[in-house]
Each structure stands twice: as C-alpha cells, then as structure tokens.
Coordinates of C-alpha atoms in Angstrom, one line a residue:
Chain A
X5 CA 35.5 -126.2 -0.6
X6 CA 37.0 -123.1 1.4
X7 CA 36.9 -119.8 0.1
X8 CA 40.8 -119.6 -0.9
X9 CA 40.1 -122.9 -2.6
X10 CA 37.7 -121.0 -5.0
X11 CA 39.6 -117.8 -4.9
X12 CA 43.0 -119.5 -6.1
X13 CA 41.1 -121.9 -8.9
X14 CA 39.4 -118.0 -9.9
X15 CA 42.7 -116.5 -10.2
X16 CA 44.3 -119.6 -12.2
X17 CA 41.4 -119.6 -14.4
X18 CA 41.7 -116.0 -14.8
X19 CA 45.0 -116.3 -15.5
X20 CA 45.2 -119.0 -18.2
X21 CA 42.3 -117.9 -19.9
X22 CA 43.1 -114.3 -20.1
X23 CA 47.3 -114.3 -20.8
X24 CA 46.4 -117.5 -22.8
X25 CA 43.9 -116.0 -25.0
X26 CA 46.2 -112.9 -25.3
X27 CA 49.3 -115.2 -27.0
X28 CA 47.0 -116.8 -29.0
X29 CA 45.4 -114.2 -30.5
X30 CA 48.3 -111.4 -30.8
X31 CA 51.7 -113.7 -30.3
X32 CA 50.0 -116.4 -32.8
X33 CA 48.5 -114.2 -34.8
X34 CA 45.1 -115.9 -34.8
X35 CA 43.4 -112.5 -34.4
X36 CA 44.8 -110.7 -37.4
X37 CA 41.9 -110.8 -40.0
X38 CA 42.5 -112.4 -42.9
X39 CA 42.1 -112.1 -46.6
X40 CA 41.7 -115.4 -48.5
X41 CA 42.4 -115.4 -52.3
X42 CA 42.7 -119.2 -53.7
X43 CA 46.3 -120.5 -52.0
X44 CA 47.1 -117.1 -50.8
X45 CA 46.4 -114.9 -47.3
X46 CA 47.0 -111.6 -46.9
X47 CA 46.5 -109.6 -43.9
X48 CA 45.6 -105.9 -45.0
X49 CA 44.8 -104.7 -41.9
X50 CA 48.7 -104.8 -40.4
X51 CA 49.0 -102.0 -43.0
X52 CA 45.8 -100.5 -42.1
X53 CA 45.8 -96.7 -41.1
X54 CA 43.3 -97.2 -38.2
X55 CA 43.9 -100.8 -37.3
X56 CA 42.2 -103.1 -34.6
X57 CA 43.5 -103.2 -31.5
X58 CA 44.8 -107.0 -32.0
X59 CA 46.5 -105.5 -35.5
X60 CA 48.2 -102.8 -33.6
X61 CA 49.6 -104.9 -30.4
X62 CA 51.4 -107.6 -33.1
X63 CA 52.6 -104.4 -34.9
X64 CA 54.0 -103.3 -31.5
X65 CA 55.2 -107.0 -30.2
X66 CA 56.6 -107.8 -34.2
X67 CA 58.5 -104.3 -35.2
X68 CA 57.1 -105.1 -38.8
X69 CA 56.2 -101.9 -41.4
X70 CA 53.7 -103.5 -43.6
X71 CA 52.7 -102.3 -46.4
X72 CA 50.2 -99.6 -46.6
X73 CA 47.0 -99.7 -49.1
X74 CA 48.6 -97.1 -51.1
X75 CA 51.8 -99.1 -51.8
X76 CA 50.9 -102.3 -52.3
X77 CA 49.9 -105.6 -50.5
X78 CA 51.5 -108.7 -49.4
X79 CA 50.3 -112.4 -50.1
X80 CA 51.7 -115.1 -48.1
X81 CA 50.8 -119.1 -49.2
X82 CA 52.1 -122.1 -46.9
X83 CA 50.6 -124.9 -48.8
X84 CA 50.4 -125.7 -52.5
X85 CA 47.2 -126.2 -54.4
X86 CA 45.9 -129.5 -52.7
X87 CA 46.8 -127.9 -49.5
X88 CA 49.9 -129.8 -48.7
X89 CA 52.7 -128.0 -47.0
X90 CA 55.5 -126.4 -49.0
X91 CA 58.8 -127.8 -48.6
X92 CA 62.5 -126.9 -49.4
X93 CA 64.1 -129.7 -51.5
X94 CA 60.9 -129.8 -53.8
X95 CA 59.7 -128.4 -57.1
X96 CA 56.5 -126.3 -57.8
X97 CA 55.2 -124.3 -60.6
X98 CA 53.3 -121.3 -59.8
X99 CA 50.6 -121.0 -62.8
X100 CA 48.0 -118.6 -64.0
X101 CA 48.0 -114.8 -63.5
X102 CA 48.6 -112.1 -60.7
X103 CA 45.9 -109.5 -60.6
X104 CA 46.9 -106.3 -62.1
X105 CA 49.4 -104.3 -60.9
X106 CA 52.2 -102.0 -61.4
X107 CA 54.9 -104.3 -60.2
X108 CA 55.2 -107.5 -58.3
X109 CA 57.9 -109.1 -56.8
X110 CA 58.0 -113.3 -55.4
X111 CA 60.2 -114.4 -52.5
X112 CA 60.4 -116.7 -50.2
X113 CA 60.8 -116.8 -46.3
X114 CA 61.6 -120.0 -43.8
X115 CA 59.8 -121.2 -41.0
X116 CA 61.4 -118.4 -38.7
X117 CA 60.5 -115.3 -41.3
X118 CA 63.6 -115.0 -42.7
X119 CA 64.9 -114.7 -46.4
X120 CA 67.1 -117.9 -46.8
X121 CA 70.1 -117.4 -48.4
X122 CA 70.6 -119.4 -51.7
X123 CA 74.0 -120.2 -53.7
X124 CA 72.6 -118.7 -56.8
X125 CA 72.9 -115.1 -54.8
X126 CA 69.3 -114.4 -55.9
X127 CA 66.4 -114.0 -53.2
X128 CA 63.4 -112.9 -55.3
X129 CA 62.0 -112.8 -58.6
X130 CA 59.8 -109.6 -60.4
X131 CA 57.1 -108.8 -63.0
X132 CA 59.9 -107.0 -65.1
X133 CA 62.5 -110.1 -65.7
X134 CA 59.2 -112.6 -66.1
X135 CA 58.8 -114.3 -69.7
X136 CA 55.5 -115.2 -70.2
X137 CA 53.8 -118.0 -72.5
X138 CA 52.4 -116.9 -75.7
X139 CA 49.0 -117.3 -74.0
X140 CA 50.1 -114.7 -71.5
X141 CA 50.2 -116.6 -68.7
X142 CA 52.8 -117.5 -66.2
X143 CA 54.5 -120.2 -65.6
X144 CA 57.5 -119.6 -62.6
X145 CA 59.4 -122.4 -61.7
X146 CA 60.1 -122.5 -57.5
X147 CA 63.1 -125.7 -57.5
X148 CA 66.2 -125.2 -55.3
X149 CA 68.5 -126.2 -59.3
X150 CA 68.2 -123.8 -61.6
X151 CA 65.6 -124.3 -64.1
X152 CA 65.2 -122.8 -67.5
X153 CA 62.3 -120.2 -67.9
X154 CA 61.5 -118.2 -65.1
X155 CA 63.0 -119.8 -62.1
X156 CA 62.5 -118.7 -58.3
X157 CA 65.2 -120.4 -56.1
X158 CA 64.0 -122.2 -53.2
X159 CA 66.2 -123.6 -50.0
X160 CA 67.3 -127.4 -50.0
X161 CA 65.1 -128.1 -46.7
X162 CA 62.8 -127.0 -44.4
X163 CA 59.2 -125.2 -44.4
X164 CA 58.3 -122.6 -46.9
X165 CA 56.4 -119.9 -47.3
X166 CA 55.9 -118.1 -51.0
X167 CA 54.9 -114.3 -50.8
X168 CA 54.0 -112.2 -53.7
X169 CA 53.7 -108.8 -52.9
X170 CA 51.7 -106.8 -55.2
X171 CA 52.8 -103.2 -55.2
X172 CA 50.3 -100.1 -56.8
X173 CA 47.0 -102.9 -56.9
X174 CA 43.8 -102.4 -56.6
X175 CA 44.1 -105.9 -54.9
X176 CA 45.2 -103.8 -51.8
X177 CA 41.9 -102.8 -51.0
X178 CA 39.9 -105.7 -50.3
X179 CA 36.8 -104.0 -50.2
X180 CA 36.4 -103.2 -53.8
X181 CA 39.2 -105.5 -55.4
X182 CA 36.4 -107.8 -55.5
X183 CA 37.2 -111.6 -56.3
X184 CA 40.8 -111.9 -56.9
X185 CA 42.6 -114.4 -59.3
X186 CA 45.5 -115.8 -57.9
X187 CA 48.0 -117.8 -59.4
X188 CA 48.3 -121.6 -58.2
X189 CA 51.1 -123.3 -56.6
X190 CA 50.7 -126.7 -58.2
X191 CA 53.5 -129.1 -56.6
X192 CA 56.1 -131.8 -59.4
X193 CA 58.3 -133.7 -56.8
X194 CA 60.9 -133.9 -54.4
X195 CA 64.0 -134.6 -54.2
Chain B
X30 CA 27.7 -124.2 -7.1
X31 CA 30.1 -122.1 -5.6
X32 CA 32.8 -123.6 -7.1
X33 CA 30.9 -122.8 -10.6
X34 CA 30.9 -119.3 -9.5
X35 CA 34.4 -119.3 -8.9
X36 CA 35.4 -120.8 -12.2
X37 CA 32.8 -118.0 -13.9
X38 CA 34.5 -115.2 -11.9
X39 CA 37.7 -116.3 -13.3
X40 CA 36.4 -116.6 -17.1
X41 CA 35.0 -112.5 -16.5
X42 CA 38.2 -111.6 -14.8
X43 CA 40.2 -113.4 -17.4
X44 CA 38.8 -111.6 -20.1
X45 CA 38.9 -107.8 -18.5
X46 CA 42.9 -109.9 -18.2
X47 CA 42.8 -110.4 -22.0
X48 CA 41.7 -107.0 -22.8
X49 CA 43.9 -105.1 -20.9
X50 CA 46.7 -107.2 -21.8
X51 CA 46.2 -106.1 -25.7
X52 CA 45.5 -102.9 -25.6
X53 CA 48.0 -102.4 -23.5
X54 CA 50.9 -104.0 -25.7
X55 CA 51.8 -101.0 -28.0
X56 CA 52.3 -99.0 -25.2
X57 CA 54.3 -101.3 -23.3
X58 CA 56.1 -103.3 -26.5
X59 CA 60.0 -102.1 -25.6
X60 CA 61.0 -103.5 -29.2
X61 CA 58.3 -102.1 -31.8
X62 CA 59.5 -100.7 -35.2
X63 CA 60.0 -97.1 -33.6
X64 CA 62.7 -98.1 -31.4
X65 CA 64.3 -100.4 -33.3
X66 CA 64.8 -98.7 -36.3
X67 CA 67.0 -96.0 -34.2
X68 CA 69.3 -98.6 -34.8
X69 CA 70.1 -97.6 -38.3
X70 CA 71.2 -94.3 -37.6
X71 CA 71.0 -90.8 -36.7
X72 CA 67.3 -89.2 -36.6
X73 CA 66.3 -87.2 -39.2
X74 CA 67.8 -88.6 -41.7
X75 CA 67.3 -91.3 -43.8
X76 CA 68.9 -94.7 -43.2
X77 CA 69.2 -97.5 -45.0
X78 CA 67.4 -100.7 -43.2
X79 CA 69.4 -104.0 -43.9
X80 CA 68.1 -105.9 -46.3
X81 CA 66.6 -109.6 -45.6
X82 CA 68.9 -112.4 -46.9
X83 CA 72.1 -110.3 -46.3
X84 CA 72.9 -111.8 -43.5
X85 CA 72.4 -109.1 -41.1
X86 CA 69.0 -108.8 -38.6
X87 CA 66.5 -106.5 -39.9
X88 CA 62.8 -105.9 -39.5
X89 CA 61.0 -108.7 -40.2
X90 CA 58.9 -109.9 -43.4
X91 CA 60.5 -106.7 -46.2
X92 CA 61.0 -107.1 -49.9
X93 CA 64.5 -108.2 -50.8
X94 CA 63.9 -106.2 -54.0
X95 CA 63.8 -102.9 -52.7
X96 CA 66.3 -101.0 -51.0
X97 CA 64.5 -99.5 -47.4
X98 CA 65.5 -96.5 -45.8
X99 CA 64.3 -95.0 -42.5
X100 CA 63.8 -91.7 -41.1
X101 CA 62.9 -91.0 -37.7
X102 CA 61.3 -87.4 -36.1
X103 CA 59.2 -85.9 -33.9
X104 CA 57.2 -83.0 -34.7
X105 CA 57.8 -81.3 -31.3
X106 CA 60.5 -79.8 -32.8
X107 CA 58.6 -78.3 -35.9
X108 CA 56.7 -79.9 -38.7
X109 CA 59.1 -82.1 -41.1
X110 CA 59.6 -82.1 -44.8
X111 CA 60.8 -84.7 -46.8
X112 CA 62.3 -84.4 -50.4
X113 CA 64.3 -85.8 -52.5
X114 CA 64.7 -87.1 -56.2
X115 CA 64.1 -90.3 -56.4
X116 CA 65.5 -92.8 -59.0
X117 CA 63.5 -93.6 -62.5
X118 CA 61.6 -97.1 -61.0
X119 CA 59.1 -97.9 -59.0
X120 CA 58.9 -96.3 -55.5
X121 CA 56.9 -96.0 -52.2
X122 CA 57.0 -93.4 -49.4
X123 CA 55.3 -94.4 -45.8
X124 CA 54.7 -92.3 -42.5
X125 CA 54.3 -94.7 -39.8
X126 CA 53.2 -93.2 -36.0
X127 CA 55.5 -93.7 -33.2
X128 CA 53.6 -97.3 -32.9
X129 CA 54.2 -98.3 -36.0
X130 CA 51.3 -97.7 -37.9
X131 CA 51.7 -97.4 -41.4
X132 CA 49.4 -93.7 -41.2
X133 CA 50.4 -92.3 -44.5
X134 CA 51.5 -93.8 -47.8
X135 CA 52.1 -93.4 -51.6
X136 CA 53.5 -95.1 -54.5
X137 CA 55.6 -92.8 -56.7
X138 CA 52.1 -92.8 -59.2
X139 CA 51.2 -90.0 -56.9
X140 CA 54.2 -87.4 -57.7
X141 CA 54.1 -87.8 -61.3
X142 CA 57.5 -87.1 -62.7
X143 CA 58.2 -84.4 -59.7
X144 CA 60.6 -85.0 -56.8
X145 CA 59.5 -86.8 -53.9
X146 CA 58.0 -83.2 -51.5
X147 CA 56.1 -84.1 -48.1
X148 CA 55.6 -81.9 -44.8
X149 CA 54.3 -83.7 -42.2
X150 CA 52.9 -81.5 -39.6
X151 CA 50.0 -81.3 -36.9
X152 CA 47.1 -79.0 -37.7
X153 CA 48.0 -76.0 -35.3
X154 CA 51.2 -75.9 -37.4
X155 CA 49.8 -76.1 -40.9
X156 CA 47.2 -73.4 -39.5
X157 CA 50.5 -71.6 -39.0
X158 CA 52.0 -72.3 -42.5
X159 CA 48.5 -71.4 -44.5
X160 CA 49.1 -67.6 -42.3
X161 CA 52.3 -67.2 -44.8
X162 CA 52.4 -69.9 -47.2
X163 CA 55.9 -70.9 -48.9
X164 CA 56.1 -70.1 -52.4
X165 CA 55.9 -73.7 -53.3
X166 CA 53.0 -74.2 -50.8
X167 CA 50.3 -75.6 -53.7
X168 CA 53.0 -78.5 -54.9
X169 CA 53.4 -79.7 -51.3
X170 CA 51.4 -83.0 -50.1
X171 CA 50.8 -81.6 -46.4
X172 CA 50.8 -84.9 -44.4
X173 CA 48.0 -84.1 -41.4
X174 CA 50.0 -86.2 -38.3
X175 CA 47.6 -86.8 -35.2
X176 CA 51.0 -87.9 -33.5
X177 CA 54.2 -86.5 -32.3
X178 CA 56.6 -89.0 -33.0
X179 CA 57.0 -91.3 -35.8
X180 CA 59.2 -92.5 -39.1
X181 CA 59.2 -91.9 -43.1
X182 CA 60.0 -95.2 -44.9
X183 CA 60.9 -94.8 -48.5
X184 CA 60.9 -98.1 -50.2
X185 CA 63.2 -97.9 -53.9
X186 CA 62.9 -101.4 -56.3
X187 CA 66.4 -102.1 -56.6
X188 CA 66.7 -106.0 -57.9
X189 CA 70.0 -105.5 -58.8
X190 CA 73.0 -104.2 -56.9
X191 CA 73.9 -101.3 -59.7
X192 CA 70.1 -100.6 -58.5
X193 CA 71.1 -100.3 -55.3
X194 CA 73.9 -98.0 -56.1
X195 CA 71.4 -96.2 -57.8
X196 CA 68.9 -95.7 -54.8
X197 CA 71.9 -95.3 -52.2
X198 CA 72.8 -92.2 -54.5
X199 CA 69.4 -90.7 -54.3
X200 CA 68.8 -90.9 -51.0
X201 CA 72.6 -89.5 -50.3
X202 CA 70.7 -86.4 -51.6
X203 CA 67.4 -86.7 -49.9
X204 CA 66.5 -85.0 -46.7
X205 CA 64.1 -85.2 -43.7
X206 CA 64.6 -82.1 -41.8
X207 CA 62.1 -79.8 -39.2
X208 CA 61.2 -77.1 -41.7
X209 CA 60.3 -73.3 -40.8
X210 CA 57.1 -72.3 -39.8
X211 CA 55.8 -69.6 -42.7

C-alpha cells in the first residue's frame, strides 16, 4: 500500500472518529452525566457552576439557562414505568410523591423540545393547585380530555417527554439528596 | 502492519480532533444563550424572555409557569447592581457568565422578606467598594464574578396571566444598572 494510501485512510479515520465522537457526545448529549431517579433523569451538571467541558460545549451549542442548584432542578422521563415510550393520544397517571420541595411545577415537551400548545390553554400543572388523596399521595392524571382530579393535558400525537422541575429541593444536589423517591408514570390506554 | 499504523495514527489524531473540537465549542458557538438573549432587548435592563407554548421561539427547555426576564452586562463598565421588589411568590435570581453558565443563583428563601439587592463585581472592584463602603454595604449579596460579561435571569412563578401582570409590574420597577465605585 503507498504512503498516501495510509496517509488518506489516517486522515478519514481521524476524521470520523474524532468529529463523530464530538456529535455524539455534545450534539447527542451522550456525555452529559446523568442523574437516575426511578423513571426520571436529570442532568445537574448543565446547571453546574464549574461544569465539564462536555456540559459547557452543549450549553454553548443549545443556548439553554438551566437551572442552578440553588433554584431548583429539572427531571425529564421519556418512558412510563415498564419502560415503554410516552405517547400523545394516551392516558397515564403519575402516582406516589415528589421529594420535598418548596414548589414544583409538571409540563410537557414534544419530540423537538417544545411546549405543545393544547386547546385547554393550559401548559403545566403546580404543587399549589394539586389535590391530593386522603393518604397524601398523588394521583395527576396526564390524558389529552380533561379529566376530573388533577389533570395535566397532554398533545393528541406524537412523542412525549414529562418534566417535573423541582424548585428550592434538596433533590438539586445529588450528592447529599441521597435516594430519591420519584413519582411513577404508570400507563391506562390509548386512544 | 503499516496500514495498522495508519489506522492507529488516525484513532490518536482523531481524539486530539475530539478534544479540541469540545473545548473549543463555547468559544466558537455563535448562537449560545449570551447572544441570543440580546434579542429581547436593550442591555441592562431586564427583558422578558418569551415564554414556551406562546407561540413565539424562545430558549429552549424553561418552565411555562414562570415569567423569565433577562439582563445583559458587562462589568467593564463598573460593577452592576440588581434590585428590585419582587412579587409575594416564589422566585429565583441567576448570574450566568458570558458562556452561559449558570455561576450564581438563589431562590427568593435567601432574601427573606427584603427586596431582591445584588452587586456583581470582580474583586479589584469590591476591594475598591470595601475602601468606602455604601451605607447599605452589610445588606448587599456581593456577587464575586471571575468574568466580564454575562446575564441576570430572574425567574417569577406566574401560573396565571393576572400572575403575569403581576411579575411584568415588578420588574417595570426593577433595575440592573453599573453602580458607583464607593
């Protein structure tokens, strides 16, 4: 094989591997370290005064202001409790408790980030509207038909994620908050 | 054998390729936070950020319960103090760097029932201020900024639009100006 043979399969190798590994990591966001809490993630770092350098080049390339430890923290879940993708057009119930905090809000984002807009005019739901069950517990209702109780619209269609953002937690520092309990996303049909 | 050398050369090239690539993307990133929240309005002063599910672009992944403003500065021109009275509900304050680092930040816990009162300033300038002390000096949180440039977020719960109205009227009142030296 002649030298600019091996030079030019060098440089593509080079090339894939390094720009390839670069997307993956900070344009997929494979690199930013997560924190697992039963169906939810949250990435505390993003909001991290001193952040990695992965943490700080998806700040740059995403123009997101995450939350910061001493505001709150942000959990994101995709899939329900037996791990199957969340979808507009179905039902869930989101059951159990949110660790303590001073206020927390739910909403929902599509598969592009964005809050869909729903014909009920409401895009979130809060700790200070919630009824809970004589138990204490919760029980929030995601559908996208009104539902009696404490009822989180949804879209019609398409992938879904649920993020509960937990604001003046202890939850925001992972280091200490210790094991956290989440509340479940248990799925109840589809349209 | 020497074309296992090449592909090895490639794999150590490729990751110096890799490294360089991500450390160099918050210099290089032409639409971080910083720049695109000079969008919203004049610099300092705060702005209010669209709010997700309005319809109109904003920054992505915020709260649609809270109202967002934005103020951007640059301590070049002096340090900067931020006050205001804020609404009776729950509230944050952030001081991101001119990368978009979320540096500094407080829920309203932190100020008690006072007004919302920040300087943000380098050290050579607080070292200036502690030389002749405003007379309010001991009720300031002194924000120690490594930076020159960056942005205030405050972040207001407003579920409802008479919140809103609420927050927009507070922060009609709140300023983020360069203060005096002493």
């Amino acid at each position: 094989m002649p030298f600019v043979l091996r030079l030019i399969v060098a440089v593509v190798v080079a090339v894939v591997v390094g720009l390839g590994s670069a997307w993956l990591t900070v344009g997929e966001g494979w690199a930013f370290r997560s924190y697992k809490a039963g169906d939810w993630t949250a990435w505390p770092e993003g909001g991290s005064a001193t952040p990695d350098p992965y943490s700080r080049a998806i700040l740059a390339r995403t123009a997101q202001i995450p939350l910061g430890g001493g505001e709150g923290i942000a959990f994101f879940a995709s899939r329900d409790s037996d791990r199957a993708p969340l979808r507009g057009g179905c039902e869930y119930v989101l059951t159990g408790d949110t660790p303590l905090a001073r206020l927390w809000t739910l909403s929902v984002v599509d598969a592009k980030g964005e809050v869909p807009r729903h014909r009920s005019g409401r895009t979130h739901f809060h700790s200070r509207e919630v009824l809970r069950k004589p138990d204490g517990s919760l029980e929030i209702t995601l559908s996208p038909l009104a539902r009696p109780g404490n009822w989180m619209p949804i879209p019609d269609s398409g992938a879904l994620t649920v993020v509960l953002r937990l604001y003046d937690s202890g939850a925001a520092n992972p280091r200490t908050a210790g094991a956290l309990l989440m509340p479940r996303i248990e799925w109840k049909g589809c349209r | 054998m020497r074309l296992v050398f090449a592909i090895v050369f490639g794999l150590v090239l490729g990751g110096i390729i890799h490294i360089v690539t991500v450390l160099g993307l918050p210099r290089f990133a032409a639409d971080d936070a910083f720049t695109r929240v000079a969008g919203y309005g004049p610099d300092y002063r705060f702005n209010p950020i669209p709010r997700p599910g309005s319809g109109t672009p904003t920054l992505p992944l915020l709260d649609p319960a809270f109202a967002q403003y934005v103020c951007r500065f640059d301590l070049e021109d002096g340090p900067v103090r931020i006050r205001g009275a804020m609404p009776d509900t729950f509230w944050t304050v952030a001081v991101f760097d001119g990368h978009g680092v979320n540096t500094y930040n407080l829920s309203d816990r932190s100020f008690g029932q006072k007004p919302l009162d920040i300087l943000v300033a380098d050290a050579e300038q607080i070292a200036q201020i502690r030389e002749n002390p405003p007379a309010d000096f001991n009720d300031l949180i002194i924000v120690d900024w490594k930076a020159d440039d960056g942005f205030a977020v405050l972040r207001i719960f407003a579920p409802n639009a008479s919140d809103q109205r609420d927050a927009d009227a507070s922060i009609a009142k709140a300023t983020c100006q360069t203060a005096p030296l002493g």
